Amino acid sequence: MSSDKVFHSRSQGIPSEGVKDQYADGKAARVWKKYIGDSNQRTKNYRDFLTGLLRKHGCKTVLDVACGTGIDSMMLLDDGFKVVSVDASDKMLKHALKARWERRREQRYDEWVIEEANWQTLPQDIEQFMPGVQFDAVICLGNSFAHLLDEYEDQRTQKMCLRNFAQVLKPGGLLFIDHRNYDSMINRGATPGHSIYYNCKYPVDIKTSVLVVRGKPELVALDYCIDATDEDPNAERSEFRLCYYPHGLDAFTRMLDAAFDGRAQHNIYADFQPLDKVPEPAYYIHVMQKK
Amino acid sequence: MSSDKVFHSRSQGIPSEGVKDQYADGKAARVWKKYIGDSNQRTKNYRDFLTGLLRKHGCKTVLDVACGTGIDSMMLLDDGFKVVSVDASDKMLKHALKARWERRREQRYDEWVIEEANWQTLPQDIEQFMPGVQFDAVICLGNSFAHLLDEYEDQRTQKMCLRNFAQVLKPGGLLFIDHRNYDSMINRGATPGHSIYYNCKYPVDIKTSVLVVRGKPELVALDYCIDATDEDPNAERSEFRLCYYPHGLDAFTRMLDAAFDGRAQHNIYADFQPLDKVPEPAYYIHVMQKK
Amino acid sequence: MSSDKVFHSRSQGIPSEGVKDQYADGKAARVWKKYIGDSNQRTKNYRDFLTGLLRKHGCKTVLDVACGTGIDSMMLLDDGFKVVSVDASDKMLKHALKARWERRREQRYDEWVIEEANWQTLPQDIEQFMPGVQFDAVICLGNSFAHLLDEYEDQRTQKMCLRNFAQVLKPGGLLFIDHRNYDSMINRGATPGHSIYYNCKYPVDIKTSVLVVRGKPELVALDYCIDATDEDPNAERSEFRLCYYPHGLDAFTRMLDAAFDGRAQHNIYADFQPLDKVPEPAYYIHVMQKK
Amino acid sequence: MSSDKVFHSRSQGIPSEGVKDQYADGKAARVWKKYIGDSNQRTKNYRDFLTGLLRKHGCKTVLDVACGTGIDSMMLLDDGFKVVSVDASDKMLKHALKARWERRREQRYDEWVIEEANWQTLPQDIEQFMPGVQFDAVICLGNSFAHLLDEYEDQRTQKMCLRNFAQVLKPGGLLFIDHRNYDSMINRGATPGHSIYYNCKYPVDIKTSVLVVRGKPELVALDYCIDATDEDPNAERSEFRLCYYPHGLDAFTRMLDAAFDGRAQHNIYADFQPLDKVPEPAYYIHVMQKK
């Protein structure tokens, strides 16, 4: 790094209207789509874990608060759930909207609600297009929550958003929220290229940078490099940077409990399995049941 | 840090003509002058250490390769040495040039050579204004060398500059070069506010950020905040960022030896004292004697 | 204008994926929507002129190559035409897509095709989603064509786009394309605030800047300032800049004829009326009939 | 010009400390030096005109308020005047300071005062380094004054600076101030490449852009392209942009009279000759005698 360079916290782009949008340049959205693969390539482990728990608790309506291009929402629609999908990035949403339009003849897709919404104003945003509604489940998966960085260095924004997720749940409803195993990533200076969520067929190299301020990790930048040129020599050069707040397991667990006023049932999974089954998991998935 | 911010590796400014210049915006140069204080405020420890060793080895001509505003060079001039001072930053040099003009009636100042020069082309730059000259001593002090960042991630530029320093020394000549104790700064996430070089009378807070890429510290950013408002409520708000490559003691020692082809006498001091006298020094000072 | 400012050719934002998009920041799209008003506020003169000529020539399918938020396309849909709407700006298109979704139960809206497309690759883009189709009419109205600036100073891009418009027309088909009366704007240094296309209820001030290079007008920048605070004191401050290439009537007429190889019927209207009826029109509308 | 480009009002660089400095990137200063040529190449017409009038009025002390690299000041020093030279650009001044240092053995150069100063605070700046001094003459030549752009669109800054020039003059003292013939440049869209001030030996092409806002010329940008590759194929590519406020002769004449409260003797010359001798001059030179 040279002295007149800057360390950009994301690939160039521009925030969506009033909202932070790391996908605003459109390229990230397209490359991301390639990275996560086709919707029928969701890993079986993920699908079984999510739909299994939803059914076990009788959940019928699901709010996907980080729907992105819509891939998880469509998996749930296809499995018979009623889904409301929101995202702050209109560059991501346009892929979801296109998919919905193409399948509008199917009743589930005709009823699929897709809207722009911002976690910081989530209850109000939902009130605008669905007055008086609460959900059986809220999902915030695929390491999405960590996109929210810690602007004020006191996690006030994260805390507010978690409370908003709790607020739009019905009593007894479930929140699914995950984050990468940042504790391990910081210790090892590396990020697993394979994902538990999707079967990406291309080799992926992830360069991991950690910014440590006054001794405290404040930002993790992942430079994804996806090489699809084996398959197509003219393939777009697929490099982009996404930045994350590196949630430690302990601190995140406490913050999540506090968002439910310490009264939710809180289960933590490691790569969709019991915590003690996976020695060094890639992801932690928290499932909260609102009382 | 928010997702659409960038982490600038220095205060805004612009490089000098073709050279990286972290002081190019002029403000840093002024604030830095305030930080390091008046020239008669150099610490006695520093002065005794430097002039003591120079005299012990019979050095008369000194090349100051990071003269900045000229404060160290003037200390040496006042102590009777012949000094040639260079810097890559013309914003820094203009303070040195002004000081020289004001004292041009004194023979030493009349003979003081001040020029812009770039470490990467140092022998050629010197050949331009002083053909055929080598020096009894070269000094590169005040953590100056660490300003050179590692653009190519293989330290090639640093290695070339160290060789250039060796080249402009006479046989038997001395190179003084230092760096902060980055090993300790990275471990502790903090930087000592007090300096061994100058007696800054203002309280100084230094926010320390470390960028760790693939597990390896690549950049340390120090945000200096100097509060002079006790003395003058209208004082300029003195904040600026300087970035450094975080040389570890072992790696720097090896790189320095290699620049002299492994044949120089290499002594290392801790805060101007023998290494074993200072448990956790702020600075390491290397003194190389060219064979 | 101060010496260290820059003259930005548009409000800040970022181009859509690979395409120049002056509306990329989203704000312009929202403000523009306010500026042009509701769809039922299209002026009667405009509607009568356009649909009158389309019906007179038996046109049934219309390609709107600059559909923006979809307002003109919806006017045509409501009047019974089959419409394909494209735009290069996905920030504009998302408003059109939303409108289409809300009225998807109406057959015309269900059949309304909306896609991203780029004038420079228009035939290929259309071939992607509608293979083998040509249109009875192409419209490029509302001063849209002048958004294309003259990057190479030889109008090569404009010429290519006009040829592409001609290519997607059936023989006998009509191209409607307009531009502001830049001849008059340059002479007078002012832009009429009222539009022939829409009934904007807010006072609009348009600051007109002309950049003249080597004696030739190369760019007109319009700074729109829309004051909606009478109605809502919390209204968004509606200022934005759009830049245009200032087509002169004579030069544009020649360029358009050349795009049809000099063989189209070319009629020019002034504010929807015969040329000689309007002494100083705000807009010129060209209607080309392909042979 | 493409829609996502910006029209920069100068070559990239950065303002000197708190002052607008179009030469801040250093490159412009070097290229400018090449453009204006060696000091012994000042045109005889210019030298005869300036020193003739200064001597005729018994002027001994001259303040050069736009000394740049010092070329005019040195011409005056060599002709026996006492000179104080100021400029806001430290990148320009460093060339003047170097020239002074090299000739410091000559008494005139030893006494030559060179300082950074800002026209907007000129009397105070001078009071700092020369308390209580007024001058027999002030010169502001070489189209320097037009570098001051019209940030507030009411010429308040220009008016203040002209008053400052008048204030530092002794009663009976002379102000020499010039500007290009912008009236003609705007009409013709072109700038004469030859200068009345210096004998540049290289071919110079000047691309002239005029920004007209609400019908009023507000900015002229000159893109200088100096081709020195005939002489040296490795010569630096000499292109840079300088921006000017396009003073009209009538408006500037009125503004200048007002700065002296309408009581100065005001003579206007065209290319150093009487106004009626030159049909289309390149420059107007105003000479004011303070009462």
Tab-separated table of C-alpha atoms in Angstrom, chain A residues 12-18 21 24-27 29-30 90-91 94-95 97-98 100-101 104-105 109-112 114-116, chain C residues 12-18 21 24-27 29-30 90-91 94-95 97-98 100-101 104-105 109-112 114-116:
chain	number	residue	atom	x	y	z
A	12	GLN	CA	-16.447	1.860	-5.921
A	13	GLY	CA	-20.144	2.526	-6.231
A	14	ILE	CA	-22.601	4.794	-4.637
A	15	PRO	CA	-25.081	4.345	-1.849
A	16	SER	CA	-28.696	3.821	-2.782
A	17	GLU	CA	-31.061	6.625	-1.934
A	18	GLY	CA	-30.134	7.591	1.585
A	21	ASP	CA	-25.400	0.142	-0.127
A	24	ALA	CA	-24.644	0.108	-5.372
A	25	ASP	CA	-22.385	-0.126	-8.369
A	26	GLY	CA	-24.310	-3.045	-9.790
A	27	LYS	CA	-21.159	-4.995	-10.578
A	29	ALA	CA	-24.606	-7.542	-7.453
A	30	ARG	CA	-23.853	-9.388	-10.665
A	90	ASP	CA	-32.004	-1.484	-5.253
A	91	LYS	CA	-29.209	-2.922	-7.375
A	94	LYS	CA	-33.785	-5.498	-9.351
A	95	HIS	CA	-32.689	-9.103	-9.813
A	97	LEU	CA	-38.012	-8.087	-9.069
A	98	LYS	CA	-37.119	-9.544	-12.453
A	100	ARG	CA	-40.788	-12.335	-9.583
A	101	TRP	CA	-42.094	-10.802	-12.853
A	104	ARG	CA	-45.967	-13.874	-11.844
A	105	ARG	CA	-48.418	-16.482	-13.122
A	109	TYR	CA	-44.894	-15.320	-6.778
A	110	ASP	CA	-47.883	-13.106	-7.515
A	111	GLU	CA	-48.260	-12.690	-3.770
A	112	TRP	CA	-44.553	-12.232	-3.104
A	114	ILE	CA	-40.638	-7.182	-2.470
A	115	GLU	CA	-39.807	-3.703	-1.222
A	116	GLU	CA	-36.888	-1.445	-0.436
C	12	GLN	CA	-23.069	13.485	-8.184
C	13	GLY	CA	-23.966	9.882	-8.812
C	14	ILE	CA	-22.514	7.008	-10.653
C	15	PRO	CA	-23.173	5.455	-14.025
C	16	SER	CA	-25.345	2.377	-14.174
C	17	GLU	CA	-23.653	-0.843	-15.157
C	18	GLY	CA	-21.392	0.185	-18.010
C	21	ASP	CA	-26.511	7.375	-16.407
C	24	ALA	CA	-27.702	7.109	-11.274
C	25	ASP	CA	-27.840	8.691	-7.861
C	26	GLY	CA	-31.547	8.082	-7.553
C	27	LYS	CA	-32.222	11.576	-6.278
C	29	ALA	CA	-34.946	10.245	-10.631
C	30	ARG	CA	-37.155	11.164	-7.698
C	90	ASP	CA	-32.050	1.378	-13.715
C	91	LYS	CA	-32.779	4.100	-11.161
C	94	LYS	CA	-37.413	0.932	-11.043
C	95	HIS	CA	-40.247	3.453	-10.930
C	97	LEU	CA	-41.281	-1.537	-12.946
C	98	LYS	CA	-43.160	-0.678	-9.775
C	100	ARG	CA	-46.222	-2.123	-13.986
C	101	TRP	CA	-46.370	-4.519	-11.011
C	104	ARG	CA	-50.292	-6.333	-13.582
C	105	ARG	CA	-53.931	-7.488	-13.547
C	109	TYR	CA	-49.674	-3.852	-18.320
C	110	ASP	CA	-49.149	-7.578	-18.072
C	111	GLU	CA	-47.869	-7.457	-21.646
C	112	TRP	CA	-45.792	-4.299	-21.154
C	114	ILE	CA	-39.631	-3.086	-19.742
C	115	GLU	CA	-35.913	-3.723	-20.080
C	116	GLU	CA	-32.567	-2.063	-19.612
